[in-house]
Every structure is written in C-alpha cells, then in structure tokens.
Amino acid sequence: YYTGECDGESKTRTMRTEFTDPMSDDGKISHRVVYTWQDEDNWLHQSYMSQGGEEFQNMEIRYTRAE
C-alpha cells in the first residue's frame, strides 16, 4: 500500500511505498509517485524508483482534457 500527503498550495499529491525486489535477494525498492494538477485541463503523473539509495525517474505522463 501507499502512504502520502497532499499539498493544496502547490496542488500536488505525493505517495510512497516500499517493496522487496523480486529480481534479487538483497534489497528493497522504494517507489514515489507525484501527481501535480497544473490547471483544470492538465495534470502530471511522475513516478520515481530508488534502489540502493539512488532515485531515478522511471515514468512521466502528461494528461490533457480532450475537447
């Protein structure tokens, strides 16, 4: 499960979780997801993973409302 917080001022929601790395016997993976509402028609989904202490962005999706 994820836990997180919302920030109304910056219009963001940040969620975090941690799970066992299925590809190795020696570690865990941390996952962080950030949702940013830019305006009524656009929002951004960013996904970050961390293994061995180094975080990297593994996905970004930009949503735009269709007319």
Short mmCIF file of C-alpha atoms in Angstrom, two decimals:
data_model
loop_
_atom_site.label_atom_id
_atom_site.label_comp_id
_atom_site.label_asym_id
_atom_site.label_seq_id
_atom_site.Cartn_x
_atom_site.Cartn_y
_atom_site.Cartn_z
CA TYR A 1 0.00 0.00 0.00
CA TYR A 2 0.97 3.62 -0.45
CA THR A 3 1.03 6.41 2.12
CA GLY A 4 1.37 10.06 1.35
CA GLU A 5 0.31 13.62 1.66
CA CYS A 6 -1.42 16.35 -0.33
CA ASP A 7 -0.33 19.96 -0.62
CA GLY A 8 -3.17 22.26 -1.62
CA GLU A 9 -0.92 25.24 -2.18
CA SER A 10 1.26 23.53 -4.80
CA LYS A 11 -1.61 21.29 -6.00
CA THR A 12 0.42 18.10 -5.53
CA ARG A 13 -0.16 14.67 -4.03
CA THR A 14 2.91 12.56 -3.16
CA MET A 15 2.54 8.84 -2.45
CA ARG A 16 5.28 6.43 -1.27
CA THR A 17 5.71 2.68 -0.82
CA GLU A 18 8.48 0.12 -0.41
CA PHE A 19 8.60 -3.49 -1.57
CA THR A 20 11.01 -6.40 -1.92
CA ASP A 21 12.98 -6.50 -5.14
CA PRO A 22 11.75 -9.64 -6.97
CA MET A 23 14.92 -9.81 -9.11
CA SER A 24 17.43 -10.02 -6.27
CA ASP A 25 17.73 -11.46 -2.78
CA ASP A 26 19.33 -8.46 -1.18
CA GLY A 27 17.18 -5.42 -1.35
CA LYS A 28 14.10 -3.36 -1.38
CA ILE A 29 12.76 -0.89 -3.89
CA SER A 30 11.22 2.42 -2.90
CA HIS A 31 8.57 3.90 -5.17
CA ARG A 32 7.37 7.51 -5.10
CA VAL A 33 4.57 8.91 -7.24
CA VAL A 34 3.87 12.64 -7.60
CA TYR A 35 0.64 13.98 -9.09
CA THR A 36 0.60 17.68 -9.97
CA TRP A 37 -2.58 19.46 -11.05
CA GLN A 38 -1.47 22.27 -13.33
CA ASP A 39 -4.93 23.65 -14.16
CA GLU A 40 -8.45 22.36 -14.80
CA ASP A 41 -7.40 20.70 -18.06
CA ASN A 42 -3.88 19.42 -17.36
CA TRP A 43 -2.15 17.30 -14.76
CA LEU A 44 1.16 15.48 -14.49
CA HIS A 45 1.96 12.00 -13.14
CA GLN A 46 5.63 11.36 -12.28
CA SER A 47 6.97 8.05 -10.99
CA TYR A 48 10.33 7.57 -9.26
CA MET A 49 12.09 4.42 -8.06
CA SER A 50 15.01 4.03 -5.71
CA GLN A 51 17.25 1.02 -5.29
CA GLY A 52 20.50 1.08 -3.36
CA GLY A 53 19.93 4.69 -2.35
CA GLU A 54 19.84 6.18 -5.86
CA GLU A 55 16.50 7.58 -7.04
CA PHE A 56 15.63 7.83 -10.73
CA GLN A 57 12.54 8.88 -12.64
CA ASN A 58 11.08 5.90 -14.47
CA MET A 59 7.90 7.40 -15.92
CA GLU A 60 6.16 10.67 -16.71
CA ILE A 61 2.65 11.02 -18.11
CA ARG A 62 1.06 14.33 -19.07
CA TYR A 63 -2.71 14.35 -19.11
CA THR A 64 -4.75 16.86 -21.12
CA ARG A 65 -8.53 17.03 -21.20
CA ALA A 66 -9.91 16.31 -24.67
CA GLU A 67 -12.36 18.79 -26.08
#
